[in-house]
Amino acid sequence: MNTGTQDFLPLLGTDFVEFYVGNAKQAAHYYKTAFGYEGLAYSGPETGDREKVSYVLKQDKVRLILTTALHPDHPIAQHTNFHGDGVKTIALTVNDARDAFHQTTSRGAKSFMEPKEMSDEHGTVVMSGIHIYGDTVHLFVERKNYNGIFLPGFRELKSEYNPASVGLKYIDHCVGNVGWNEMNPWVKFYEDVMGFKNILTFDDKQISTEYSALMSKVMSNGNGYVKFPINEPAKGKKKSQVEEYLDFYGGPGVQHIAIATDNIMDTVIKLRSRGVEFLQVPGTYYDDLAKRVGPIEEDIDMLRPLGILVDRDDEGYLLQIFTKPVEDRPTIFYEIIQRRGAKSFGAGNFKALFEALEREQGLRGNL
Ligand code: FE2
Protein backbone atom coordinates (compact mmCIF):
# COMPACT_ATOMS: atom_id res chain seq x y z
CA MET A 1 0.00 0.00 0.00
CA ASN A 2 2.99 2.27 -0.53
CA THR A 3 1.87 5.27 -2.49
CA GLY A 4 5.37 6.41 -3.31
CA THR A 5 5.19 9.44 -1.05
CA GLN A 6 6.75 9.30 2.35
CA ASP A 7 4.53 8.24 5.24
CA PHE A 8 4.63 11.19 7.64
CA LEU A 9 3.15 9.06 10.45
CA PRO A 10 4.81 5.64 10.33
CA LEU A 11 2.97 3.29 12.72
CA LEU A 12 4.44 0.03 14.00
CA GLY A 13 1.03 -1.30 15.08
CA THR A 14 -1.57 -1.08 17.83
CA ASP A 15 0.21 -0.70 21.17
CA PHE A 16 -2.80 -1.19 23.45
CA VAL A 17 -6.49 -0.42 23.81
CA GLU A 18 -7.55 1.19 27.08
CA PHE A 19 -11.06 0.87 28.46
CA TYR A 20 -12.46 3.09 31.17
CA VAL A 21 -14.66 0.79 33.22
CA GLY A 22 -16.72 0.81 36.38
CA ASN A 23 -14.79 -1.97 38.09
CA ALA A 24 -11.40 -2.83 36.59
CA LYS A 25 -10.77 -5.72 38.97
CA GLN A 26 -13.92 -7.50 37.86
CA ALA A 27 -13.47 -6.58 34.19
CA ALA A 28 -9.97 -8.09 34.31
CA HIS A 29 -11.42 -11.30 35.72
CA TYR A 30 -14.00 -11.39 32.92
CA TYR A 31 -11.42 -10.87 30.17
CA LYS A 32 -9.16 -13.55 31.65
CA THR A 33 -11.95 -16.06 32.19
CA ALA A 34 -14.07 -15.48 29.10
CA PHE A 35 -11.50 -14.35 26.51
CA GLY A 36 -8.32 -16.06 27.70
CA TYR A 37 -6.17 -13.02 28.50
CA GLU A 38 -3.33 -13.22 31.00
CA GLY A 39 -2.32 -10.61 33.52
CA LEU A 40 0.64 -8.47 32.48
CA ALA A 41 0.89 -5.33 34.61
CA TYR A 42 -0.86 -3.32 37.28
CA SER A 43 -0.82 0.21 38.63
CA GLY A 44 -2.80 1.65 41.52
CA PRO A 45 -2.34 2.88 45.07
CA GLU A 46 0.26 0.15 45.71
CA THR A 47 2.43 1.58 42.92
CA GLY A 48 1.87 5.17 43.98
CA ASP A 49 -1.21 6.11 41.90
CA ARG A 50 -3.88 7.26 44.34
CA GLU A 51 -6.30 8.37 41.59
CA LYS A 52 -7.00 5.21 39.62
CA VAL A 53 -6.23 1.54 39.12
CA SER A 54 -5.23 -0.12 35.85
CA TYR A 55 -5.01 -3.80 34.99
CA VAL A 56 -3.05 -4.59 31.82
CA LEU A 57 -3.91 -7.89 30.16
CA LYS A 58 -2.34 -9.55 27.18
CA GLN A 59 -2.89 -12.35 24.73
CA ASP A 60 -0.17 -12.77 22.11
CA LYS A 61 0.12 -9.25 20.59
CA VAL A 62 -3.15 -7.91 22.01
CA ARG A 63 -2.86 -5.67 25.07
CA LEU A 64 -5.88 -4.28 26.92
CA ILE A 65 -5.83 -1.85 29.82
CA LEU A 66 -8.82 -1.72 32.13
CA THR A 67 -8.88 1.44 34.21
CA THR A 68 -11.18 2.63 36.97
CA ALA A 69 -11.09 5.88 38.92
CA LEU A 70 -10.98 5.70 42.72
CA HIS A 71 -12.97 8.91 43.31
CA PRO A 72 -16.32 10.02 41.90
CA ASP A 73 -15.17 13.44 40.69
CA HIS A 74 -12.27 12.04 38.66
CA PRO A 75 -12.66 12.56 34.88
CA ILE A 76 -12.42 8.79 34.38
CA ALA A 77 -15.36 8.27 36.75
CA GLN A 78 -17.32 10.90 34.82
CA HIS A 79 -16.41 9.20 31.53
CA THR A 80 -17.70 5.87 32.84
CA ASN A 81 -20.81 7.46 34.29
CA PHE A 82 -21.63 9.08 30.96
CA HIS A 83 -20.58 6.40 28.47
CA GLY A 84 -20.70 3.20 30.48
CA ASP A 85 -17.67 0.97 30.05
CA GLY A 86 -15.96 1.77 26.77
CA VAL A 87 -12.77 2.43 24.87
CA LYS A 88 -10.96 5.63 25.77
CA THR A 89 -7.68 5.07 23.97
CA ILE A 90 -6.43 3.34 20.87
CA ALA A 91 -2.67 3.56 21.38
CA LEU A 92 -0.33 3.25 18.42
CA THR A 93 3.32 2.28 18.59
CA VAL A 94 5.64 4.76 16.89
CA ASN A 95 9.36 5.31 16.61
CA ASP A 96 9.10 8.96 17.54
CA ALA A 97 6.19 10.14 19.69
CA ARG A 98 7.31 13.77 19.57
CA ASP A 99 7.32 13.74 15.79
CA ALA A 100 3.95 11.92 15.66
CA PHE A 101 2.50 14.67 17.86
CA HIS A 102 4.04 17.41 15.74
CA GLN A 103 2.97 15.85 12.43
CA THR A 104 -0.65 15.37 13.51
CA THR A 105 -1.23 18.55 15.51
CA SER A 106 0.37 20.68 12.78
CA ARG A 107 -2.21 19.16 10.41
CA GLY A 108 -5.12 20.06 12.67
CA ALA A 109 -5.36 17.35 15.35
CA LYS A 110 -6.42 18.58 18.79
CA SER A 111 -3.85 17.86 21.48
CA PHE A 112 -4.79 15.39 24.20
CA MET A 113 -1.30 14.94 25.67
CA GLU A 114 1.80 16.96 24.94
CA PRO A 115 4.85 14.71 24.45
CA LYS A 116 5.72 13.34 27.86
CA GLU A 117 8.77 11.36 28.92
CA MET A 118 8.44 8.65 31.56
CA SER A 119 11.38 6.72 32.96
CA ASP A 120 12.17 3.99 35.43
CA GLU A 121 15.05 1.54 35.88
CA HIS A 122 14.02 -0.19 32.61
CA GLY A 123 14.41 2.86 30.42
CA THR A 124 12.34 5.65 28.96
CA VAL A 125 8.99 5.81 27.16
CA VAL A 126 7.75 8.88 25.33
CA MET A 127 4.00 9.30 24.87
CA SER A 128 1.83 11.92 23.24
CA GLY A 129 -1.82 11.98 22.27
CA ILE A 130 -4.54 13.52 20.13
CA HIS A 131 -8.32 13.58 20.25
CA ILE A 132 -10.39 11.64 17.73
CA TYR A 133 -14.18 11.11 17.54
CA GLY A 134 -16.27 11.64 20.67
CA ASP A 135 -14.23 11.36 23.87
CA THR A 136 -11.88 8.84 22.26
CA VAL A 137 -8.15 9.47 21.81
CA HIS A 138 -5.05 8.10 20.11
CA LEU A 139 -1.87 7.87 22.11
CA PHE A 140 1.47 7.59 20.34
CA VAL A 141 3.79 5.32 22.31
CA GLU A 142 7.54 5.36 21.69
CA ARG A 143 9.04 2.43 23.57
CA LYS A 144 12.24 1.71 21.65
CA ASN A 145 14.33 2.77 24.68
CA TYR A 146 12.31 0.74 27.17
CA ASN A 147 12.53 -2.91 28.16
CA GLY A 148 10.21 -3.13 31.19
CA ILE A 149 7.06 -5.26 31.20
CA PHE A 150 4.72 -2.46 30.12
CA LEU A 151 5.22 1.20 31.00
CA PRO A 152 6.95 3.10 33.81
CA GLY A 153 4.61 3.22 36.81
CA PHE A 154 3.38 -0.35 36.34
CA ARG A 155 4.46 -3.44 38.22
CA GLU A 156 4.10 -7.03 37.12
CA LEU A 157 0.58 -8.43 37.56
CA LYS A 158 0.82 -11.94 38.98
CA SER A 159 -1.99 -14.30 39.87
CA GLU A 160 -2.53 -17.92 40.73
CA TYR A 161 -5.52 -17.81 38.39
CA ASN A 162 -4.34 -18.12 34.80
CA PRO A 163 -6.93 -19.47 32.37
CA ALA A 164 -5.54 -20.72 29.06
CA SER A 165 -5.40 -18.57 25.93
CA VAL A 166 -8.17 -18.98 23.34
CA GLY A 167 -5.77 -18.23 20.49
CA LEU A 168 -6.35 -14.50 19.96
CA LYS A 169 -3.32 -13.09 18.11
CA TYR A 170 -3.51 -9.41 17.22
CA ILE A 171 -5.95 -6.58 16.58
CA ASP A 172 -7.07 -6.70 12.96
CA HIS A 173 -9.15 -3.51 12.99
CA CYS A 174 -11.02 -1.15 15.34
CA VAL A 175 -14.32 0.29 14.17
CA GLY A 176 -15.65 3.70 15.17
CA ASN A 177 -19.29 4.77 15.14
CA VAL A 178 -19.77 8.48 14.43
CA GLY A 179 -22.90 10.62 14.12
CA TRP A 180 -25.09 11.55 11.15
CA ASN A 181 -23.05 13.11 8.32
CA GLU A 182 -19.84 12.73 10.34
CA MET A 183 -18.28 9.81 8.47
CA ASN A 184 -16.74 11.88 5.69
CA PRO A 185 -15.26 14.52 8.01
CA TRP A 186 -13.59 11.71 10.00
CA VAL A 187 -12.42 10.06 6.79
CA LYS A 188 -10.85 13.38 5.89
CA PHE A 189 -9.30 13.62 9.38
CA TYR A 190 -7.61 10.23 8.94
CA GLU A 191 -6.46 11.21 5.46
CA ASP A 192 -5.20 14.72 6.19
CA VAL A 193 -4.07 14.48 9.80
CA MET A 194 -2.81 10.88 9.96
CA GLY A 195 -1.95 10.11 6.32
CA PHE A 196 -4.36 7.17 6.09
CA LYS A 197 -6.06 6.03 2.87
CA ASN A 198 -9.68 5.08 2.27
CA ILE A 199 -9.35 1.46 1.07
CA LEU A 200 -13.00 0.37 1.01
CA THR A 201 -16.39 2.06 0.99
CA PHE A 202 -19.82 0.62 1.73
CA ASP A 203 -22.87 2.74 1.08
CA ASP A 204 -26.28 2.34 2.65
CA LYS A 205 -27.47 0.25 -0.32
CA GLN A 206 -24.84 -2.37 0.48
CA ILE A 207 -25.29 -2.23 4.25
CA SER A 208 -29.00 -2.33 4.74
CA THR A 209 -31.74 -4.72 5.64
CA GLU A 210 -35.41 -4.16 5.07
CA TYR A 211 -35.41 -1.91 8.13
CA SER A 212 -32.16 -0.23 8.96
CA ALA A 213 -28.97 0.97 7.33
CA LEU A 214 -25.49 2.33 7.84
CA MET A 215 -22.57 3.58 5.78
CA SER A 216 -18.95 2.66 6.31
CA LYS A 217 -15.51 3.62 5.01
CA VAL A 218 -12.37 1.69 5.88
CA MET A 219 -9.25 3.76 6.58
CA SER A 220 -5.79 2.17 6.55
CA ASN A 221 -2.39 3.54 7.41
CA GLY A 222 0.52 3.37 4.95
CA ASN A 223 1.85 -0.08 5.85
CA GLY A 224 -1.66 -1.55 6.40
CA TYR A 225 -0.93 -2.52 10.02
CA VAL A 226 -3.63 -0.22 11.38
CA LYS A 227 -7.16 -0.18 9.99
CA PHE A 228 -10.06 1.92 11.23
CA PRO A 229 -13.45 1.48 9.57
CA ILE A 230 -15.74 4.44 10.33
CA ASN A 231 -19.53 3.96 10.40
CA GLU A 232 -22.36 6.44 10.39
CA PRO A 233 -26.07 5.68 10.60
CA ALA A 234 -28.24 5.86 7.49
CA LYS A 235 -31.96 6.29 7.17
CA GLY A 236 -34.12 3.17 7.09
CA LYS A 237 -37.67 2.29 8.09
CA LYS A 238 -36.44 1.74 11.63
CA LYS A 239 -33.53 2.79 13.83
CA SER A 240 -30.02 2.05 12.60
CA GLN A 241 -27.83 -0.09 14.86
CA VAL A 242 -25.32 2.78 14.77
CA GLU A 243 -27.98 5.12 16.09
CA GLU A 244 -28.76 2.71 18.93
CA TYR A 245 -25.06 2.72 19.80
CA LEU A 246 -24.87 6.53 19.73
CA ASP A 247 -27.95 6.78 21.97
CA PHE A 248 -26.53 4.45 24.58
CA TYR A 249 -22.87 5.47 24.42
CA GLY A 250 -23.83 9.12 24.46
CA GLY A 251 -22.09 9.94 21.20
CA PRO A 252 -19.38 8.59 18.91
CA GLY A 253 -17.05 5.84 20.10
CA VAL A 254 -15.48 2.49 19.36
CA GLN A 255 -18.11 0.02 18.16
CA HIS A 256 -16.10 -3.15 17.79
CA ILE A 257 -12.59 -4.50 17.95
CA ALA A 258 -11.75 -7.30 15.55
CA ILE A 259 -9.14 -9.73 16.82
CA ALA A 260 -7.40 -12.24 14.60
CA THR A 261 -6.95 -15.93 15.30
CA ASP A 262 -5.37 -18.57 13.07
CA ASN A 263 -7.87 -21.23 14.10
CA ILE A 264 -11.30 -19.69 14.42
CA MET A 265 -13.10 -22.96 15.06
CA ASP A 266 -10.90 -23.76 18.03
CA THR A 267 -11.09 -20.17 19.32
CA VAL A 268 -14.89 -20.01 19.07
CA ILE A 269 -15.37 -23.42 20.70
CA LYS A 270 -13.28 -22.17 23.64
CA LEU A 271 -15.00 -18.78 23.82
CA ARG A 272 -18.45 -20.39 23.78
CA SER A 273 -17.46 -22.84 26.52
CA ARG A 274 -16.37 -19.88 28.64
CA GLY A 275 -19.67 -18.10 28.28
CA VAL A 276 -19.02 -15.62 25.45
CA GLU A 277 -22.27 -15.02 23.55
CA PHE A 278 -22.35 -14.56 19.79
CA LEU A 279 -24.84 -13.20 17.29
CA GLN A 280 -26.63 -16.11 15.66
CA VAL A 281 -27.51 -16.02 11.98
CA PRO A 282 -30.37 -18.25 10.77
CA GLY A 283 -29.48 -21.83 9.79
CA THR A 284 -30.48 -21.03 6.21
CA TYR A 285 -27.31 -18.91 5.95
CA TYR A 286 -25.35 -22.15 5.61
CA ASP A 287 -27.62 -23.75 3.01
CA ASP A 288 -26.14 -21.88 0.05
CA LEU A 289 -22.77 -21.05 1.63
CA ALA A 290 -20.75 -23.59 -0.39
CA LYS A 291 -22.20 -22.15 -3.59
CA ARG A 292 -21.55 -18.59 -2.53
CA VAL A 293 -17.95 -18.87 -1.28
CA GLY A 294 -16.69 -21.89 -3.25
CA PRO A 295 -14.29 -24.44 -1.80
CA ILE A 296 -12.94 -23.72 1.68
CA GLU A 297 -10.70 -25.76 3.97
CA GLU A 298 -13.19 -25.84 6.83
CA ASP A 299 -16.13 -28.23 7.03
CA ILE A 300 -19.31 -26.16 6.68
CA ASP A 301 -21.18 -28.65 8.87
CA MET A 302 -18.79 -27.72 11.67
CA LEU A 303 -19.07 -23.98 11.08
CA ARG A 304 -22.86 -24.10 11.25
CA PRO A 305 -23.31 -25.05 14.94
CA LEU A 306 -20.62 -22.54 15.92
CA GLY A 307 -22.25 -19.73 13.93
CA ILE A 308 -19.03 -18.84 12.08
CA LEU A 309 -19.55 -16.82 8.89
CA VAL A 310 -17.53 -16.97 5.67
CA ASP A 311 -16.94 -14.46 2.90
CA ARG A 312 -14.74 -14.43 -0.17
CA ASP A 313 -13.04 -11.63 -2.10
CA ASP A 314 -10.54 -11.52 -4.99
CA GLU A 315 -7.63 -12.51 -2.79
CA GLY A 316 -9.08 -15.33 -0.73
CA TYR A 317 -11.65 -15.83 1.98
CA LEU A 318 -12.18 -14.99 5.61
CA LEU A 319 -14.07 -16.47 8.54
CA GLN A 320 -15.65 -14.22 11.14
CA ILE A 321 -18.09 -14.10 14.02
CA PHE A 322 -19.43 -11.29 16.21
CA THR A 323 -20.10 -11.35 19.93
CA LYS A 324 -23.11 -9.72 21.50
CA PRO A 325 -22.26 -6.46 23.30
CA VAL A 326 -19.98 -7.13 26.27
CA GLU A 327 -21.47 -4.32 28.35
CA ASP A 328 -24.96 -3.82 29.79
CA ARG A 329 -25.47 -0.98 27.34
CA PRO A 330 -25.71 -2.15 23.70
CA THR A 331 -22.35 -0.60 22.82
CA ILE A 332 -19.02 -2.31 22.27
CA PHE A 333 -18.68 -5.86 20.96
CA TYR A 334 -15.93 -8.04 19.47
CA GLU A 335 -15.33 -9.65 16.13
CA ILE A 336 -13.17 -12.76 15.88
CA ILE A 337 -11.64 -13.06 12.42
CA GLN A 338 -9.47 -15.54 10.58
CA ARG A 339 -8.11 -14.38 7.25
CA ARG A 340 -7.31 -16.93 4.60
CA GLY A 341 -6.03 -14.49 2.00
CA ALA A 342 -8.97 -12.09 2.02
CA LYS A 343 -8.15 -8.51 2.99
CA SER A 344 -11.77 -7.32 3.05
CA PHE A 345 -14.28 -7.17 5.90
CA GLY A 346 -17.02 -9.66 5.14
CA ALA A 347 -19.42 -7.50 3.11
CA GLY A 348 -21.21 -10.65 1.94
CA ASN A 349 -22.24 -11.29 5.55
CA PHE A 350 -23.54 -7.83 6.35
CA LYS A 351 -27.18 -8.52 5.55
CA ALA A 352 -27.44 -11.76 7.53
CA LEU A 353 -25.55 -10.17 10.40
CA PHE A 354 -27.58 -7.03 10.54
CA GLU A 355 -30.80 -9.00 10.51
CA ALA A 356 -29.46 -10.95 13.49
CA LEU A 357 -28.50 -7.68 15.14
CA GLU A 358 -31.94 -6.20 14.55
CA ARG A 359 -33.55 -9.16 16.27
CA GLU A 360 -31.45 -8.30 19.33
CA GLN A 361 -32.24 -4.60 18.96
CA GLY A 362 -35.94 -5.50 18.81
CA LEU A 363 -35.63 -7.52 22.03
CA ARG A 364 -34.17 -4.45 23.70
CA GLY A 365 -37.06 -2.33 22.42
CA ASN A 366 -34.68 -0.12 20.42
CA LEU A 367 -35.71 -0.80 16.84
FE1 FE2 B 1 -15.19 -5.66 11.64
XYZ file of C-alpha atoms and ligand atoms in Angstrom:
368
model
C 0.000 0.000 0.000
C 2.988 2.273 -0.532
C 1.870 5.270 -2.488
C 5.374 6.408 -3.314
C 5.190 9.438 -1.049
C 6.753 9.298 2.352
C 4.532 8.240 5.242
C 4.628 11.192 7.643
C 3.153 9.060 10.448
C 4.812 5.642 10.335
C 2.971 3.292 12.716
C 4.435 0.034 13.997
C 1.029 -1.302 15.080
C -1.573 -1.084 17.829
C 0.206 -0.704 21.168
C -2.796 -1.194 23.454
C -6.486 -0.416 23.809
C -7.547 1.195 27.080
C -11.058 0.868 28.462
C -12.462 3.093 31.169
C -14.657 0.791 33.220
C -16.720 0.808 36.379
C -14.789 -1.972 38.094
C -11.400 -2.828 36.590
C -10.774 -5.717 38.967
C -13.922 -7.499 37.863
C -13.475 -6.580 34.188
C -9.975 -8.094 34.311
C -11.425 -11.296 35.725
C -13.996 -11.394 32.917
C -11.421 -10.873 30.165
C -9.162 -13.545 31.651
C -11.948 -16.056 32.194
C -14.067 -15.482 29.103
C -11.503 -14.349 26.514
C -8.323 -16.061 27.704
C -6.170 -13.022 28.497
C -3.328 -13.216 30.995
C -2.322 -10.613 33.522
C 0.641 -8.471 32.483
C 0.892 -5.333 34.608
C -0.862 -3.316 37.280
C -0.823 0.214 38.628
C -2.801 1.650 41.516
C -2.345 2.877 45.073
C 0.259 0.145 45.714
C 2.429 1.581 42.923
C 1.872 5.171 43.979
C -1.208 6.107 41.905
C -3.879 7.260 44.341
C -6.301 8.371 41.594
C -7.004 5.212 39.615
C -6.234 1.536 39.124
C -5.233 -0.120 35.848
C -5.005 -3.800 34.989
C -3.047 -4.586 31.824
C -3.906 -7.886 30.157
C -2.341 -9.548 27.180
C -2.886 -12.347 24.728
C -0.167 -12.769 22.109
C 0.125 -9.249 20.589
C -3.145 -7.906 22.005
C -2.855 -5.675 25.072
C -5.881 -4.283 26.922
C -5.825 -1.849 29.816
C -8.822 -1.717 32.130
C -8.877 1.444 34.206
C -11.182 2.626 36.974
C -11.092 5.883 38.922
C -10.978 5.698 42.716
C -12.966 8.906 43.308
C -16.321 10.022 41.904
C -15.171 13.439 40.690
C -12.270 12.035 38.662
C -12.662 12.563 34.875
C -12.420 8.793 34.382
C -15.364 8.272 36.751
C -17.318 10.899 34.821
C -16.409 9.197 31.532
C -17.704 5.875 32.843
C -20.814 7.462 34.295
C -21.626 9.084 30.964
C -20.578 6.405 28.468
C -20.704 3.201 30.481
C -17.674 0.971 30.055
C -15.958 1.766 26.775
C -12.771 2.429 24.872
C -10.963 5.633 25.767
C -7.677 5.068 23.974
C -6.433 3.335 20.873
C -2.675 3.560 21.382
C -0.334 3.247 18.421
C 3.324 2.275 18.594
C 5.639 4.758 16.892
C 9.363 5.312 16.608
C 9.097 8.965 17.545
C 6.185 10.139 19.695
C 7.315 13.771 19.573
C 7.318 13.741 15.792
C 3.948 11.922 15.665
C 2.505 14.671 17.858
C 4.041 17.407 15.741
C 2.966 15.847 12.428
C -0.654 15.365 13.512
C -1.230 18.555 15.509
C 0.368 20.677 12.779
C -2.211 19.156 10.406
C -5.119 20.058 12.667
C -5.360 17.353 15.353
C -6.423 18.580 18.788
C -3.851 17.857 21.477
C -4.794 15.392 24.200
C -1.304 14.942 25.669
C 1.805 16.963 24.935
C 4.852 14.714 24.449
C 5.722 13.343 27.865
C 8.774 11.362 28.922
C 8.438 8.649 31.557
C 11.381 6.724 32.958
C 12.169 3.991 35.428
C 15.047 1.542 35.875
C 14.020 -0.188 32.610
C 14.414 2.858 30.421
C 12.335 5.648 28.961
C 8.990 5.809 27.155
C 7.747 8.881 25.331
C 4.004 9.298 24.874
C 1.833 11.923 23.238
C -1.817 11.983 22.269
C -4.541 13.520 20.128
C -8.321 13.584 20.247
C -10.392 11.645 17.732
C -14.184 11.109 17.544
C -16.265 11.644 20.672
C -14.230 11.361 23.869
C -11.875 8.838 22.259
C -8.149 9.475 21.806
C -5.050 8.100 20.109
C -1.869 7.869 22.115
C 1.466 7.591 20.338
C 3.793 5.322 22.306
C 7.538 5.359 21.693
C 9.037 2.432 23.573
C 12.243 1.714 21.648
C 14.327 2.768 24.678
C 12.309 0.743 27.174
C 12.534 -2.907 28.162
C 10.212 -3.129 31.192
C 7.063 -5.264 31.205
C 4.725 -2.462 30.115
C 5.224 1.200 30.996
C 6.947 3.100 33.806
C 4.606 3.221 36.809
C 3.384 -0.351 36.337
C 4.459 -3.436 38.216
C 4.100 -7.031 37.123
C 0.581 -8.434 37.558
C 0.817 -11.938 38.978
C -1.990 -14.296 39.871
C -2.526 -17.924 40.733
C -5.519 -17.807 38.391
C -4.338 -18.121 34.802
C -6.931 -19.474 32.365
C -5.537 -20.722 29.059
C -5.396 -18.566 25.928
C -8.169 -18.979 23.345
C -5.771 -18.227 20.492
C -6.352 -14.503 19.963
C -3.317 -13.088 18.108
C -3.509 -9.414 17.221
C -5.946 -6.580 16.579
C -7.067 -6.702 12.965
C -9.149 -3.512 12.993
C -11.020 -1.147 15.342
C -14.322 0.285 14.173
C -15.655 3.700 15.167
C -19.295 4.770 15.137
C -19.774 8.478 14.429
C -22.903 10.617 14.116
C -25.094 11.554 11.152
C -23.046 13.115 8.324
C -19.839 12.735 10.339
C -18.280 9.810 8.473
C -16.742 11.884 5.692
C -15.257 14.522 8.006
C -13.591 11.706 9.995
C -12.416 10.056 6.791
C -10.850 13.379 5.893
C -9.297 13.619 9.380
C -7.608 10.228 8.944
C -6.458 11.211 5.458
C -5.203 14.718 6.186
C -4.074 14.477 9.795
C -2.814 10.876 9.956
C -1.946 10.108 6.316
C -4.363 7.171 6.089
C -6.060 6.033 2.869
C -9.676 5.078 2.268
C -9.347 1.460 1.075
C -13.004 0.374 1.014
C -16.390 2.059 0.991
C -19.819 0.621 1.731
C -22.867 2.737 1.082
C -26.283 2.343 2.652
C -27.474 0.246 -0.317
C -24.836 -2.373 0.480
C -25.289 -2.229 4.249
C -29.000 -2.335 4.740
C -31.738 -4.719 5.637
C -35.410 -4.158 5.074
C -35.406 -1.907 8.134
C -32.161 -0.226 8.958
C -28.972 0.965 7.331
C -25.485 2.333 7.843
C -22.568 3.578 5.779
C -18.947 2.663 6.310
C -15.511 3.622 5.009
C -12.367 1.689 5.880
C -9.254 3.755 6.583
C -5.787 2.173 6.546
C -2.385 3.543 7.414
C 0.516 3.366 4.949
C 1.845 -0.084 5.846
C -1.657 -1.549 6.399
C -0.925 -2.521 10.025
C -3.628 -0.221 11.377
C -7.163 -0.176 9.989
C -10.060 1.922 11.227
C -13.453 1.481 9.566
C -15.741 4.444 10.327
C -19.534 3.964 10.400
C -22.365 6.436 10.388
C -26.073 5.679 10.601
C -28.236 5.859 7.489
C -31.963 6.288 7.169
C -34.117 3.169 7.093
C -37.669 2.286 8.090
C -36.439 1.745 11.628
C -33.528 2.790 13.831
C -30.015 2.046 12.596
C -27.826 -0.086 14.863
C -25.316 2.778 14.771
C -27.978 5.124 16.095
C -28.756 2.705 18.926
C -25.056 2.724 19.800
C -24.872 6.534 19.734
C -27.946 6.781 21.967
C -26.530 4.450 24.577
C -22.875 5.470 24.422
C -23.833 9.121 24.463
C -22.087 9.936 21.200
C -19.377 8.592 18.907
C -17.050 5.843 20.096
C -15.477 2.489 19.360
C -18.111 0.024 18.156
C -16.098 -3.153 17.792
C -12.591 -4.501 17.952
C -11.749 -7.303 15.547
C -9.143 -9.727 16.823
C -7.403 -12.244 14.600
C -6.945 -15.935 15.297
C -5.374 -18.569 13.069
C -7.868 -21.234 14.100
C -11.298 -19.686 14.417
C -13.102 -22.961 15.057
C -10.898 -23.759 18.029
C -11.088 -20.169 19.317
C -14.887 -20.012 19.068
C -15.374 -23.418 20.704
C -13.284 -22.173 23.636
C -15.000 -18.780 23.824
C -18.448 -20.392 23.780
C -17.460 -22.843 26.515
C -16.365 -19.878 28.645
C -19.673 -18.097 28.279
C -19.020 -15.624 25.452
C -22.270 -15.019 23.554
C -22.354 -14.561 19.789
C -24.841 -13.204 17.289
C -26.626 -16.107 15.662
C -27.514 -16.015 11.980
C -30.368 -18.253 10.767
C -29.478 -21.827 9.792
C -30.480 -21.034 6.209
C -27.312 -18.906 5.951
C -25.350 -22.149 5.608
C -27.618 -23.749 3.005
C -26.145 -21.881 0.050
C -22.769 -21.048 1.634
C -20.751 -23.589 -0.391
C -22.201 -22.152 -3.591
C -21.550 -18.586 -2.525
C -17.949 -18.874 -1.284
C -16.687 -21.893 -3.249
C -14.293 -24.438 -1.795
C -12.935 -23.717 1.685
C -10.703 -25.760 3.974
C -13.193 -25.845 6.828
C -16.131 -28.227 7.032
C -19.312 -26.161 6.680
C -21.181 -28.645 8.867
C -18.791 -27.721 11.671
C -19.072 -23.976 11.085
C -22.861 -24.096 11.253
C -23.311 -25.053 14.939
C -20.618 -22.543 15.915
C -22.252 -19.733 13.928
C -19.030 -18.840 12.085
C -19.555 -16.825 8.893
C -17.528 -16.970 5.669
C -16.945 -14.457 2.902
C -14.738 -14.425 -0.168
C -13.038 -11.628 -2.098
C -10.544 -11.524 -4.993
C -7.634 -12.508 -2.792
C -9.081 -15.334 -0.733
C -11.647 -15.828 1.980
C -12.183 -14.988 5.614
C -14.071 -16.470 8.535
C -15.647 -14.224 11.142
C -18.091 -14.103 14.016
C -19.425 -11.288 16.207
C -20.098 -11.345 19.928
C -23.110 -9.722 21.503
C -22.255 -6.456 23.297
C -19.978 -7.134 26.271
C -21.475 -4.323 28.350
C -24.960 -3.818 29.785
C -25.467 -0.982 27.342
C -25.710 -2.154 23.701
C -22.349 -0.597 22.824
C -19.024 -2.311 22.270
C -18.678 -5.863 20.956
C -15.931 -8.036 19.466
C -15.328 -9.651 16.132
C -13.171 -12.758 15.878
C -11.642 -13.058 12.420
C -9.468 -15.539 10.578
C -8.112 -14.380 7.251
C -7.311 -16.926 4.603
C -6.031 -14.490 2.003
C -8.974 -12.087 2.025
C -8.155 -8.512 2.991
C -11.772 -7.320 3.047
C -14.282 -7.169 5.899
C -17.025 -9.663 5.139
C -19.424 -7.502 3.112
C -21.212 -10.651 1.940
C -22.244 -11.294 5.545
C -23.544 -7.834 6.354
C -27.179 -8.520 5.545
C -27.440 -11.764 7.530
C -25.546 -10.170 10.399
C -27.583 -7.026 10.541
C -30.797 -9.000 10.505
C -29.459 -10.950 13.487
C -28.501 -7.677 15.141
C -31.938 -6.197 14.549
C -33.546 -9.159 16.267
C -31.448 -8.304 19.333
C -32.243 -4.600 18.960
C -35.937 -5.498 18.809
C -35.633 -7.522 22.026
C -34.172 -4.453 23.701
C -37.057 -2.325 22.421
C -34.676 -0.123 20.419
C -35.712 -0.801 16.842
Fe -15.194 -5.664 11.637
